[in-house]
Amino acid sequence: MFLGIILAMPVLLIVGLLFKSESVLHANSLSDLLFSTEWKPFQGKFGFYSYIYSSVLVTMLALLISVPICLFAAIYLTQYAKSVYLKVIQPVIDILAGIPSIIFGVWGILVIVPLISHYVAPFFGIETAGYSILAGAVVLSVMIIPFILNILLEIFKSISKELPQASIALGATKWQTIKYVILRKAFPGIVSSVVFGMSRAFGETIAVLMVVGNVAQIPKTIFEPGYPLPALIANNYGEMLSIPNYDSALMFASLILLVIVLLFNLAARMLISRYETKI
Amino acid sequence: MKSKISIQNLNLSIGKNQILKNINLDIPENQVTIILGPSGCGKTTLLKCLNRLIDLEENVTITGSIFLDNEDILHTKSDLPGIRKKMGLLSQRPYPLPMNIYDNIAYGLRINGIHNKHIIRESVEHNLKQVNLWDEVQHRLKEPASRLSIGQQQRLCLARGLAVKPEIILADEPTSALDPLSSTAIEKKFVELKEEYTLVMVTHILRQARRIADYVVFMYLGEIVEHGTADEFFNHPKQEQTKAYLEGIFN
Ligand SMILES: Nc1ncnc2c1ncn2[C@@H]1O[C@H](COP(=O)(O)OP(=O)(O)O)[C@@H](O)[C@H]1O
Ligand SMILES: [Mg+2]
C-alpha cells in the first residue's frame, strides 16, 4: 500500500501537471513551447526555450564546477588524508548541507556577484553587473557540493580496504589503484551522486533567482543573465494569473522540470545497469 | 636449506599496542611455510610487513629488518611496487578487481607496462591453466569476475598474482571462505607451486597445516613461540604452548 503510493507519486504528479497544462498545450504546438524563444503571454505565445536553456546551462555549469571538486575532495579524504580529517570534516559537511538556500542567495549577492562584476568578467574583458549564469552556477555548486560530497564519501568508504590492497600487492601505484580499481568500483555510485546533485540543482529556486539576473534570453556568455524555469515559476505564480493560459503555462514549466529530472535519472539508471554487466 | 626471507628483530606497534614482538625468522626457499596461531596473534600483520602493505596503515612504528635475498626491504623507500611485485598475495576472501575475468589477469601486466596483446593473451591463458580455471572460464573471459563462484574467484586471484611473476606467494587463510573441494584445490596447487615459488601461508586450521607444511611457525600474542620443520614441529614440539596448541586446547 505504502509502496504503491510511493510508486504512484511521479505518475500522479505528471498526470496532474499534464492535466493543468492542457489549455496551453491546446493553444500552442509542443515544438513551439519547447523550442521557441517567443514569450508573449498577452498574445498567448509561450516559448520556453530560453528558460529551458538557462536552466540546463546553469545546472551543467554548476555540475562542472562541483563534481570535480567533490571527486578530488572525496578521493583525498578517503585515500590520502589521515582518518581524523574525515572525522572532523564530515560534521561540517552535514552543517553545510542544512543551511537554508536563501542564505546561499544572500552570500551570492554579497560575494559572488561583485566578484564576477569587479574581477572575473573584467579579466575576460567583459562588462557585467555580475548577476549572471555564472553567479547562479557558482552559488548552486556551493549548495550542492555538501550533498554530492557526502554521497561520494559514503561510496568510497564502503569499498572494502582489501580491494585496493589487492591492486597495490600486484605492484600497482596508489594512483593506478585509484584510477583503475577504486574509481571503477565507485562508478555507479558516482553517477548516482551526480544525478542527485543535478536533480537538486535543476529545481533549486531561491538562491539562483537572487543572483542569476532573471532575463529571458539566450545568453551569449556565462557572464550574461539568464532566467531558469524554477525562477520563472516562483516569480510569476499568483501574480500574472489574469492573463489567459498563464497559469497553465507555468504548470507546463513545472512539467518540463519534472520530466527533465526524471529523464536524467532514467538515463543514469540505464548507464549504471549497463555498466554493472561489465564489472 | 636456503632461506629466501630473513626477518630480524622485528617489532611493530600500532599506536600504543605492540602487535609484533621481536620476531626472528628465516623463511626457506621453495618450501611451504605455514604460520599458525590463534586469531589476533599477529599473523596477518606479519604478512603485511613482508609485502609492505603495512605502509597503508596509520600510526605504525616498525623496527628491525626484513631481508629478501640479502636486500633489506623493510625500510627502503624506493621501488615499493617492485618489492610487492615479487610477492603475490592471496587474501582471506577473494577480491576480484572490478573488471572482467580477462582483465583481472591482464591488469598486473598492464600496470607493469606490458601492453602487447599477444603476450597478455598468452599470460591469461597460461595462468588460468596454472590454477585449473581455464576450462571453466575460457568461453566467458569477458564476463565480470564477480560472477564466478567464491572458489573460482580465489583461484582467479591466485592466477592474477602469478601473472606478475612473483618469487614468493603470501596467503592469508586463503581457504577460509571456500568449500572443502575448492580448499583442497588450493592446497594441492600450493604444494605444486613450491617447485617454482616460496610459499608463506597463514592458517589456523591445524589439519591443513599438517597436510601441506614443510616448515611451521607458531605465533602467540605477537611472538613466535616455536618454529621448525614440519616433522620437528608436529612430532617433537619443544614448547609447552605448542604442545597445548597441537592438542587443541587453544581452539
Ligand atoms: N590497523 C590496526 N589498528 C589497530 N590494531 C590493529 C590493526 N590491525 C591489527 N590490529 C591488532 O593487531 C593484532 C593482530 O592482528 P592480526 O595481525 O590481524 O591477527 P591475526 O591475523 O593473527 O588474526 C590484533 O590484536 C588486532 O586487533
Ligand atoms: Mg588474520
Coordinates of C-alpha atoms and ligand atoms in Angstrom, one line a residue:
Chain A
M1 CA 0.0 0.0 0.0
F2 CA 2.6 2.5 1.2
L3 CA 4.9 1.2 -1.6
G4 CA 2.1 1.8 -4.0
I5 CA 1.8 5.4 -3.0
I6 CA 5.5 6.0 -3.5
L7 CA 5.4 4.3 -6.9
A8 CA 2.4 6.2 -7.9
M9 CA 3.7 9.6 -6.9
P10 CA 5.7 10.5 -10.0
V11 CA 2.9 9.2 -12.3
L12 CA 0.3 11.2 -10.3
L13 CA 2.5 14.3 -10.5
I14 CA 2.9 14.0 -14.2
V15 CA -0.7 13.3 -14.8
G16 CA -1.8 16.2 -12.6
L17 CA 0.6 18.6 -14.3
L18 CA -0.4 17.4 -17.7
F19 CA -4.0 18.0 -16.9
K20 CA -3.2 21.5 -15.7
S21 CA -1.1 22.3 -18.7
E22 CA -3.8 21.1 -21.1
S23 CA -5.0 24.5 -22.2
V24 CA -1.6 25.9 -23.0
L25 CA -0.8 22.7 -24.9
H26 CA -4.0 23.2 -26.9
A27 CA -3.2 26.8 -27.8
N28 CA 0.5 26.1 -28.7
S29 CA 2.2 23.4 -30.5
L30 CA 4.6 21.3 -28.4
S31 CA 7.6 22.3 -30.5
D32 CA 6.8 26.0 -30.1
L33 CA 6.5 25.5 -26.4
L34 CA 9.8 23.7 -26.1
F35 CA 11.9 25.3 -28.9
S36 CA 10.6 28.8 -29.4
T37 CA 12.1 31.8 -27.6
E38 CA 9.0 33.8 -28.2
W39 CA 7.5 34.7 -24.8
K40 CA 4.5 37.0 -25.3
P41 CA 1.9 36.0 -22.7
F42 CA -0.6 38.7 -23.8
Q43 CA -0.6 37.2 -27.3
G44 CA -0.9 33.7 -25.9
K45 CA 2.7 32.8 -27.0
F46 CA 4.7 30.8 -24.6
G47 CA 8.1 29.7 -25.9
F48 CA 10.1 28.2 -23.1
Y49 CA 13.3 27.7 -24.9
S50 CA 15.3 30.5 -23.2
Y51 CA 14.1 29.3 -19.8
I52 CA 15.0 25.7 -20.5
Y53 CA 18.3 26.8 -21.9
S54 CA 19.1 28.9 -18.8
S55 CA 18.1 26.0 -16.5
V56 CA 20.2 23.5 -18.3
L57 CA 23.2 25.9 -18.7
V58 CA 23.2 26.9 -15.0
T59 CA 22.9 23.3 -13.9
M60 CA 25.5 21.9 -16.2
L61 CA 27.9 24.7 -15.2
A62 CA 27.2 24.0 -11.5
L63 CA 28.0 20.3 -12.0
L64 CA 31.1 21.1 -14.0
I65 CA 32.3 23.1 -11.0
S66 CA 31.2 20.9 -8.2
V67 CA 31.7 17.4 -9.4
P68 CA 35.4 17.6 -9.9
I69 CA 35.9 19.4 -6.6
C70 CA 33.8 16.7 -4.8
L71 CA 35.6 13.9 -6.6
F72 CA 39.0 15.2 -5.7
A73 CA 37.9 16.0 -2.1
A74 CA 36.4 12.6 -1.6
I75 CA 39.5 10.8 -3.0
Y76 CA 41.8 12.9 -1.0
L77 CA 39.8 12.5 2.3
T78 CA 39.3 8.7 1.9
Q79 CA 42.6 7.7 0.2
Y80 CA 45.3 10.1 1.2
A81 CA 44.4 12.1 4.3
K82 CA 44.7 10.8 7.9
S83 CA 41.4 9.4 9.0
V84 CA 41.0 12.2 11.6
Y85 CA 40.4 14.7 8.9
L86 CA 37.4 12.8 7.6
K87 CA 36.1 12.7 11.2
V88 CA 36.4 16.4 11.5
I89 CA 35.1 17.3 8.1
Q90 CA 32.0 15.1 8.0
P91 CA 30.0 17.1 10.6
V92 CA 31.0 20.3 8.8
I93 CA 29.6 18.9 5.6
D94 CA 26.4 18.0 7.3
I95 CA 26.0 21.5 8.7
L96 CA 26.6 23.0 5.2
A97 CA 24.0 20.7 3.8
G98 CA 21.5 22.0 6.3
I99 CA 21.9 25.7 5.5
P100 CA 18.7 27.2 4.1
S101 CA 19.2 28.2 0.4
I102 CA 18.2 31.8 1.0
I103 CA 21.5 32.2 2.9
F104 CA 23.4 31.0 -0.1
G105 CA 21.5 33.5 -2.2
V106 CA 22.4 36.4 0.1
W107 CA 26.0 35.2 0.1
G108 CA 25.9 35.1 -3.7
I109 CA 24.7 38.7 -3.8
L110 CA 27.3 39.9 -1.3
V111 CA 30.3 38.0 -2.5
I112 CA 29.9 36.2 -5.9
V113 CA 28.1 38.9 -7.8
P114 CA 30.6 41.6 -7.0
L115 CA 33.5 39.3 -7.5
I116 CA 32.3 38.5 -11.0
S117 CA 31.5 42.1 -11.8
H118 CA 34.8 43.5 -10.5
Y119 CA 37.3 40.8 -11.1
V120 CA 36.3 37.8 -13.1
A121 CA 34.5 39.4 -16.0
P122 CA 36.9 42.3 -16.5
F123 CA 39.7 39.7 -16.7
F124 CA 38.0 38.4 -19.8
G125 CA 37.4 42.0 -21.0
I126 CA 33.6 41.8 -20.3
E127 CA 31.5 44.3 -18.6
T128 CA 28.6 43.0 -16.4
A129 CA 26.7 43.8 -13.3
G130 CA 27.6 40.3 -12.1
Y131 CA 24.1 38.9 -12.0
S132 CA 24.6 36.1 -14.4
I133 CA 24.5 32.5 -15.4
L134 CA 28.0 32.1 -13.8
A135 CA 26.9 33.6 -10.5
G136 CA 23.9 31.2 -10.4
A137 CA 26.2 28.3 -11.2
V138 CA 28.7 29.2 -8.5
V139 CA 26.0 29.6 -5.9
L140 CA 24.4 26.4 -7.0
S141 CA 27.6 24.5 -7.0
V142 CA 28.4 25.6 -3.4
M143 CA 25.0 24.5 -2.4
I144 CA 25.2 21.0 -3.9
I145 CA 28.8 20.3 -3.0
P146 CA 27.9 19.1 0.5
F147 CA 25.3 16.7 -0.9
I148 CA 27.4 15.2 -3.6
L149 CA 30.5 15.1 -1.4
N150 CA 28.5 13.3 1.3
I151 CA 27.3 10.6 -1.1
L152 CA 30.8 10.2 -2.6
L153 CA 32.4 9.9 0.8
E154 CA 30.0 7.1 1.7
I155 CA 30.7 5.3 -1.5
F156 CA 34.4 5.5 -1.2
K157 CA 34.3 4.5 2.5
S158 CA 32.1 1.5 1.6
I159 CA 34.8 0.0 -0.7
S160 CA 36.5 -2.6 1.4
K161 CA 40.2 -1.9 2.1
E162 CA 41.2 -5.3 0.7
L163 CA 40.2 -4.4 -2.8
P164 CA 42.8 -1.6 -3.3
Q165 CA 45.2 -3.7 -1.3
A166 CA 44.9 -6.4 -3.9
S167 CA 45.9 -4.0 -6.6
I168 CA 48.8 -2.5 -4.5
A169 CA 50.0 -6.0 -3.8
L170 CA 50.3 -6.6 -7.6
G171 CA 52.7 -3.7 -7.8
A172 CA 50.3 -1.0 -8.8
T173 CA 51.0 2.5 -7.5
K174 CA 48.4 4.2 -5.4
W175 CA 47.3 6.4 -8.3
Q176 CA 46.9 3.5 -10.7
T177 CA 44.9 1.8 -8.0
I178 CA 42.6 4.8 -7.6
K179 CA 42.2 5.2 -11.3
Y180 CA 41.7 1.6 -12.4
V181 CA 40.2 0.0 -9.3
I182 CA 38.6 2.4 -6.9
L183 CA 37.0 4.8 -9.5
R184 CA 35.8 1.8 -11.5
K185 CA 34.2 0.2 -8.4
A186 CA 32.7 3.5 -7.4
F187 CA 31.5 4.4 -10.9
P188 CA 27.8 3.6 -10.4
G189 CA 27.8 5.5 -7.2
I190 CA 29.5 8.5 -8.7
V191 CA 26.9 8.6 -11.5
S192 CA 24.1 8.4 -8.9
S193 CA 25.7 11.2 -6.9
V194 CA 26.0 13.4 -10.0
V195 CA 22.4 12.8 -10.9
F196 CA 21.3 13.5 -7.4
G197 CA 23.2 16.8 -7.4
M198 CA 21.8 17.6 -10.8
S199 CA 18.2 17.0 -9.6
R200 CA 18.7 19.3 -6.7
A201 CA 20.5 22.0 -8.8
F202 CA 17.8 21.8 -11.5
G203 CA 15.0 22.5 -9.2
E204 CA 16.8 25.0 -6.9
T205 CA 14.8 28.2 -6.9
I206 CA 15.5 30.9 -4.4
A207 CA 19.3 31.1 -4.3
V208 CA 19.6 31.0 -8.1
L209 CA 16.8 33.5 -8.6
M210 CA 18.6 36.0 -6.4
V211 CA 21.8 36.1 -8.5
V212 CA 21.0 34.9 -12.0
G213 CA 19.6 38.2 -13.2
N214 CA 16.2 36.8 -14.5
V215 CA 16.4 38.0 -18.0
A216 CA 14.7 35.7 -20.5
Q217 CA 17.3 35.4 -23.3
I218 CA 19.8 33.0 -24.8
P219 CA 23.0 34.2 -23.1
K220 CA 26.0 34.5 -25.3
T221 CA 28.4 34.2 -22.5
I222 CA 28.1 32.9 -19.0
F223 CA 28.6 36.5 -17.7
E224 CA 25.1 37.4 -19.1
P225 CA 22.0 36.9 -17.1
G226 CA 19.6 34.1 -17.7
Y227 CA 16.2 33.0 -16.4
P228 CA 15.8 29.4 -15.3
L229 CA 12.5 27.6 -15.1
P230 CA 12.1 27.5 -11.3
A231 CA 12.8 31.2 -11.1
L232 CA 10.1 31.9 -13.7
I233 CA 7.6 29.8 -11.8
A234 CA 8.4 31.4 -8.4
N235 CA 8.5 35.0 -9.7
N236 CA 5.2 34.8 -11.5
Y237 CA 2.9 32.3 -9.9
G238 CA 0.0 34.0 -8.3
E239 CA 0.7 37.4 -9.9
M240 CA 0.1 37.2 -13.6
L241 CA -2.8 34.8 -13.4
S242 CA -5.2 37.3 -15.0
I243 CA -3.5 36.6 -18.4
P244 CA -5.3 33.7 -20.1
N245 CA -3.3 30.4 -20.1
Y246 CA -0.5 31.9 -18.0
D247 CA -1.1 29.6 -15.0
S248 CA -1.4 26.7 -17.4
A249 CA 2.0 27.7 -18.9
L250 CA 3.6 27.8 -15.5
M251 CA 2.2 24.3 -14.8
F252 CA 3.8 23.2 -18.1
A253 CA 7.1 24.8 -16.9
S254 CA 6.9 22.5 -13.8
L255 CA 6.1 19.6 -16.0
I256 CA 9.2 20.3 -18.1
L257 CA 11.3 20.5 -14.9
L258 CA 9.9 17.2 -13.6
V259 CA 10.3 15.4 -16.9
I260 CA 13.9 16.5 -17.5
V261 CA 14.9 15.4 -14.0
L262 CA 13.1 12.1 -14.4
L263 CA 14.8 11.6 -17.8
F264 CA 18.2 12.2 -16.3
N265 CA 17.5 9.7 -13.5
L266 CA 16.4 7.2 -16.0
A267 CA 19.4 7.7 -18.2
A268 CA 21.6 7.3 -15.2
R269 CA 19.8 4.0 -14.2
M270 CA 20.4 2.7 -17.7
L271 CA 24.0 3.7 -17.7
I272 CA 24.6 2.0 -14.3
S273 CA 22.9 -1.2 -15.2
R274 CA 24.8 -1.4 -18.5
Y275 CA 28.0 -0.8 -16.6
E276 CA 27.2 -3.4 -14.0
T277 CA 27.0 -6.1 -16.6
K278 CA 30.7 -5.4 -17.3
I279 CA 32.4 -5.3 -14.0
Chain B
M1 CA 68.1 -25.2 3.3
K2 CA 68.5 -21.8 1.7
S3 CA 66.4 -19.0 3.2
K4 CA 64.5 -16.7 1.0
I5 CA 63.4 -14.2 3.5
S6 CA 65.1 -13.4 6.8
I7 CA 63.3 -11.4 9.4
Q8 CA 65.4 -9.9 12.2
N9 CA 64.4 -8.3 15.4
L10 CA 61.1 -7.2 14.0
N11 CA 59.0 -5.1 16.4
L12 CA 55.8 -3.5 15.4
S13 CA 53.3 -1.2 17.3
I14 CA 50.1 0.4 16.2
G15 CA 49.5 3.4 18.4
K16 CA 50.5 2.2 21.8
N17 CA 49.8 -1.5 21.2
Q18 CA 52.7 -3.7 20.4
I19 CA 51.5 -6.2 17.9
L20 CA 54.7 -8.0 16.9
K21 CA 57.4 -8.7 19.5
N22 CA 60.9 -9.4 18.5
I23 CA 60.3 -11.6 15.5
N24 CA 63.3 -13.5 14.2
L25 CA 62.6 -16.0 11.4
D26 CA 64.2 -17.4 8.3
I27 CA 61.7 -18.5 5.6
P28 CA 63.1 -21.3 3.5
E29 CA 63.1 -21.0 -0.3
N30 CA 60.9 -23.3 -2.4
Q31 CA 59.1 -24.6 0.6
V32 CA 55.6 -24.2 2.1
T33 CA 56.0 -22.3 5.3
I34 CA 52.9 -22.3 7.5
I35 CA 52.2 -19.6 10.1
L36 CA 49.9 -21.0 12.8
G37 CA 48.4 -19.3 15.7
P38 CA 45.1 -18.3 17.3
S39 CA 43.1 -15.4 15.9
G40 CA 44.6 -11.9 16.8
C41 CA 48.1 -13.1 17.4
G42 CA 49.6 -11.0 14.6
K43 CA 49.8 -13.4 11.6
T44 CA 48.2 -11.0 9.1
T45 CA 50.3 -8.2 10.4
L46 CA 53.4 -10.2 9.9
L47 CA 52.4 -11.0 6.3
K48 CA 51.7 -7.3 5.7
C49 CA 55.2 -6.4 6.8
L50 CA 56.6 -8.7 4.1
N51 CA 54.9 -7.0 1.2
R52 CA 54.8 -3.7 2.9
L53 CA 51.1 -3.4 2.8
I54 CA 51.6 -2.3 6.4
D55 CA 52.6 1.1 5.0
L56 CA 48.9 1.7 4.3
E57 CA 48.0 1.6 8.0
E58 CA 48.2 4.6 10.2
N59 CA 50.3 5.1 13.4
V60 CA 52.6 2.2 12.8
T61 CA 56.0 2.0 14.3
I62 CA 58.4 -0.7 13.0
T63 CA 61.9 -1.6 13.9
G64 CA 64.1 -4.4 12.8
S65 CA 64.8 -5.6 9.3
I66 CA 63.5 -8.0 6.7
F67 CA 65.9 -9.3 4.1
L68 CA 64.7 -10.6 0.8
D69 CA 67.7 -12.2 -0.9
N70 CA 70.0 -10.0 1.2
E71 CA 68.2 -6.8 0.4
D72 CA 66.6 -5.0 3.3
I73 CA 63.0 -4.4 2.1
L74 CA 61.6 -3.1 5.3
H75 CA 62.9 0.4 5.3
T76 CA 63.7 1.1 1.7
K77 CA 61.6 3.9 0.4
S78 CA 62.4 3.2 -3.3
D79 CA 60.6 0.9 -5.6
L80 CA 57.8 -0.4 -3.3
P81 CA 55.9 -1.6 -6.3
G82 CA 59.0 -3.6 -7.3
I83 CA 59.1 -5.3 -3.9
R84 CA 55.4 -6.0 -3.9
K85 CA 55.6 -7.4 -7.4
K86 CA 57.9 -10.1 -6.1
M87 CA 55.2 -11.3 -3.7
G88 CA 51.8 -12.5 -4.8
L89 CA 49.1 -12.1 -2.2
L90 CA 46.1 -14.3 -1.7
S91 CA 43.8 -12.9 1.0
Q92 CA 41.2 -14.4 3.3
R93 CA 38.4 -13.7 0.9
P94 CA 38.9 -13.3 -2.9
Y95 CA 38.7 -9.7 -4.0
P96 CA 38.4 -9.8 -7.8
L97 CA 39.1 -6.4 -9.4
P98 CA 36.0 -4.6 -10.8
M99 CA 36.6 -5.8 -14.3
N100 CA 36.1 -8.9 -16.5
I101 CA 37.9 -12.2 -15.9
Y102 CA 40.5 -11.5 -18.7
D103 CA 41.3 -8.0 -17.4
N104 CA 41.7 -9.3 -13.9
I105 CA 44.8 -11.2 -15.1
A106 CA 45.9 -8.6 -17.6
Y107 CA 45.8 -5.8 -15.0
G108 CA 49.0 -6.8 -13.3
L109 CA 50.8 -6.9 -16.7
R110 CA 49.4 -3.6 -17.9
I111 CA 50.3 -1.7 -14.8
N112 CA 53.8 -3.0 -15.2
G113 CA 54.0 -1.6 -18.7
I114 CA 53.2 -4.7 -20.7
H115 CA 50.7 -3.8 -23.4
N116 CA 51.4 -6.3 -26.1
K117 CA 48.1 -8.1 -26.7
H118 CA 49.7 -11.3 -27.7
I119 CA 51.8 -11.5 -24.6
I120 CA 48.9 -10.6 -22.4
R121 CA 46.6 -13.2 -24.0
E122 CA 49.3 -15.9 -23.6
S123 CA 49.7 -15.0 -19.9
V124 CA 46.0 -15.0 -19.3
E125 CA 45.7 -18.5 -20.7
H126 CA 48.8 -19.8 -19.1
N127 CA 48.0 -18.6 -15.6
L128 CA 44.4 -19.6 -15.8
K129 CA 45.6 -23.1 -16.7
Q130 CA 48.1 -22.9 -13.8
V131 CA 45.2 -22.7 -11.4
N132 CA 42.9 -25.1 -13.3
L133 CA 40.4 -22.4 -14.1
W134 CA 40.9 -22.2 -17.9
D135 CA 38.5 -25.0 -18.8
E136 CA 35.8 -23.4 -16.7
V137 CA 36.1 -19.8 -17.9
Q138 CA 37.7 -19.9 -21.4
H139 CA 34.4 -19.1 -23.0
R140 CA 33.4 -16.4 -20.6
L141 CA 36.5 -14.3 -20.3
K142 CA 34.7 -11.1 -20.9
E143 CA 32.2 -11.7 -18.1
P144 CA 32.6 -9.8 -14.8
A145 CA 34.9 -11.7 -12.4
S146 CA 32.3 -11.1 -9.7
R147 CA 30.0 -13.6 -11.4
L148 CA 32.4 -16.5 -10.6
S149 CA 31.8 -18.7 -7.6
I150 CA 33.9 -17.8 -4.5
G151 CA 36.1 -20.8 -5.1
Q152 CA 36.7 -19.8 -8.7
Q153 CA 37.3 -16.2 -7.7
Q154 CA 40.0 -17.3 -5.3
R155 CA 41.7 -19.3 -8.0
L156 CA 41.4 -16.3 -10.3
C157 CA 43.1 -14.2 -7.6
L158 CA 45.9 -16.7 -7.4
A159 CA 46.3 -16.6 -11.2
R160 CA 46.3 -12.8 -11.1
G161 CA 49.1 -12.9 -8.6
L162 CA 51.1 -15.5 -10.6
A163 CA 50.8 -13.4 -13.8
V164 CA 53.2 -10.7 -12.5
K165 CA 55.8 -13.5 -12.0
P166 CA 56.4 -13.2 -8.2
E167 CA 59.1 -15.2 -6.4
I168 CA 57.0 -15.6 -3.2
I169 CA 53.4 -16.2 -2.6
L170 CA 51.8 -14.9 0.6
A171 CA 48.5 -16.4 1.5
D172 CA 46.4 -15.3 4.4
E173 CA 44.0 -18.0 5.4
P174 CA 43.2 -18.4 1.7
T175 CA 40.7 -21.2 2.1
S176 CA 38.7 -19.9 5.0
A177 CA 35.9 -18.7 2.7
L178 CA 35.9 -21.7 0.5
D179 CA 34.1 -25.0 0.3
P180 CA 36.1 -28.2 1.0
L181 CA 36.6 -29.0 -2.7
S182 CA 37.9 -25.6 -3.5
S183 CA 40.1 -25.6 -0.4
T184 CA 41.7 -28.9 -1.5
A185 CA 42.3 -27.5 -4.9
I186 CA 44.2 -24.5 -3.5
E187 CA 46.1 -26.7 -1.1
K188 CA 47.2 -29.1 -3.9
K189 CA 48.2 -26.1 -6.1
F190 CA 50.3 -24.7 -3.3
V191 CA 52.2 -28.0 -3.0
E192 CA 52.8 -28.0 -6.7
L193 CA 53.9 -24.3 -6.8
K194 CA 56.7 -24.8 -4.4
E195 CA 58.8 -26.1 -7.2
E196 CA 59.0 -22.5 -8.5
Y197 CA 57.9 -20.3 -5.7
T198 CA 58.5 -19.8 -2.0
L199 CA 55.1 -20.0 -0.2
V200 CA 54.1 -18.5 3.1
M201 CA 50.6 -19.3 4.2
V202 CA 48.7 -18.3 7.3
T203 CA 46.2 -20.6 8.6
H204 CA 44.5 -21.6 11.9
I205 CA 43.5 -25.0 10.6
L206 CA 45.8 -27.5 12.1
R207 CA 45.0 -30.3 9.7
Q208 CA 45.6 -28.1 6.8
A209 CA 49.0 -27.3 8.2
R210 CA 49.8 -30.9 8.7
R211 CA 48.8 -31.7 5.1
I212 CA 51.0 -29.2 3.3
A213 CA 53.6 -27.7 5.6
D214 CA 57.3 -28.1 5.1
Y215 CA 58.2 -25.5 7.7
V216 CA 55.9 -24.3 10.6
V217 CA 55.9 -21.1 12.6
F218 CA 53.7 -20.9 15.7
M219 CA 52.8 -17.5 16.9
Y220 CA 51.0 -16.5 20.1
L221 CA 50.2 -12.9 21.3
G222 CA 52.6 -11.3 18.8
E223 CA 55.5 -13.6 19.5
I224 CA 57.0 -16.6 17.7
V225 CA 56.7 -19.4 20.2
E226 CA 58.3 -22.1 18.1
H227 CA 59.3 -22.7 14.6
G228 CA 60.9 -25.7 12.8
T229 CA 60.4 -28.2 10.1
A230 CA 57.0 -29.9 9.9
D231 CA 58.4 -33.1 11.3
E232 CA 60.1 -31.3 14.3
F233 CA 57.1 -29.2 14.9
F234 CA 54.3 -31.7 14.8
N235 CA 56.2 -34.7 16.1
H236 CA 58.6 -33.3 18.6
P237 CA 57.4 -29.9 19.8
K238 CA 59.6 -28.3 22.4
Q239 CA 57.4 -25.7 24.0
E240 CA 54.6 -26.4 26.3
Q241 CA 52.4 -23.8 24.5
T242 CA 53.0 -25.6 21.2
K243 CA 52.0 -28.9 22.7
A244 CA 48.9 -27.4 24.2
Y245 CA 48.0 -25.9 20.8
L246 CA 48.6 -29.1 18.9
E247 CA 46.4 -30.9 21.4
G248 CA 43.6 -28.5 20.5
I249 CA 43.4 -26.7 23.8
F250 CA 43.6 -23.3 22.1
N251 CA 40.9 -24.0 19.6
Ligands
LIG1 N1 45.0 -1.3 11.8 C1 45.1 -1.7 13.1 N2 44.9 -0.9 14.1 C2 44.9 -1.3 15.4 N3 45.1 -2.6 15.7 C3 45.3 -3.5 14.8 C4 45.3 -3.1 13.4 N4 45.4 -4.2 12.6 C5 45.6 -5.2 13.5 N5 45.5 -4.8 14.8 C6 45.6 -5.6 16.0 O1 46.7 -6.4 15.9 C7 46.5 -7.7 16.4 C8 46.9 -8.7 15.4 O2 46.1 -8.7 14.4 P1 46.2 -9.6 13.1 O3 47.6 -9.5 12.6 O4 45.1 -9.3 12.1 O5 46.0 -11.0 13.7 P2 45.7 -12.4 13.1 O6 45.8 -12.3 11.6 O7 46.7 -13.4 13.7 O8 44.3 -12.8 13.5 C9 45.1 -7.8 16.9 O9 45.0 -7.6 18.2 C10 44.4 -6.6 16.1 O10 43.4 -6.1 16.9
MG2 MG 44.3 -12.6 10.1

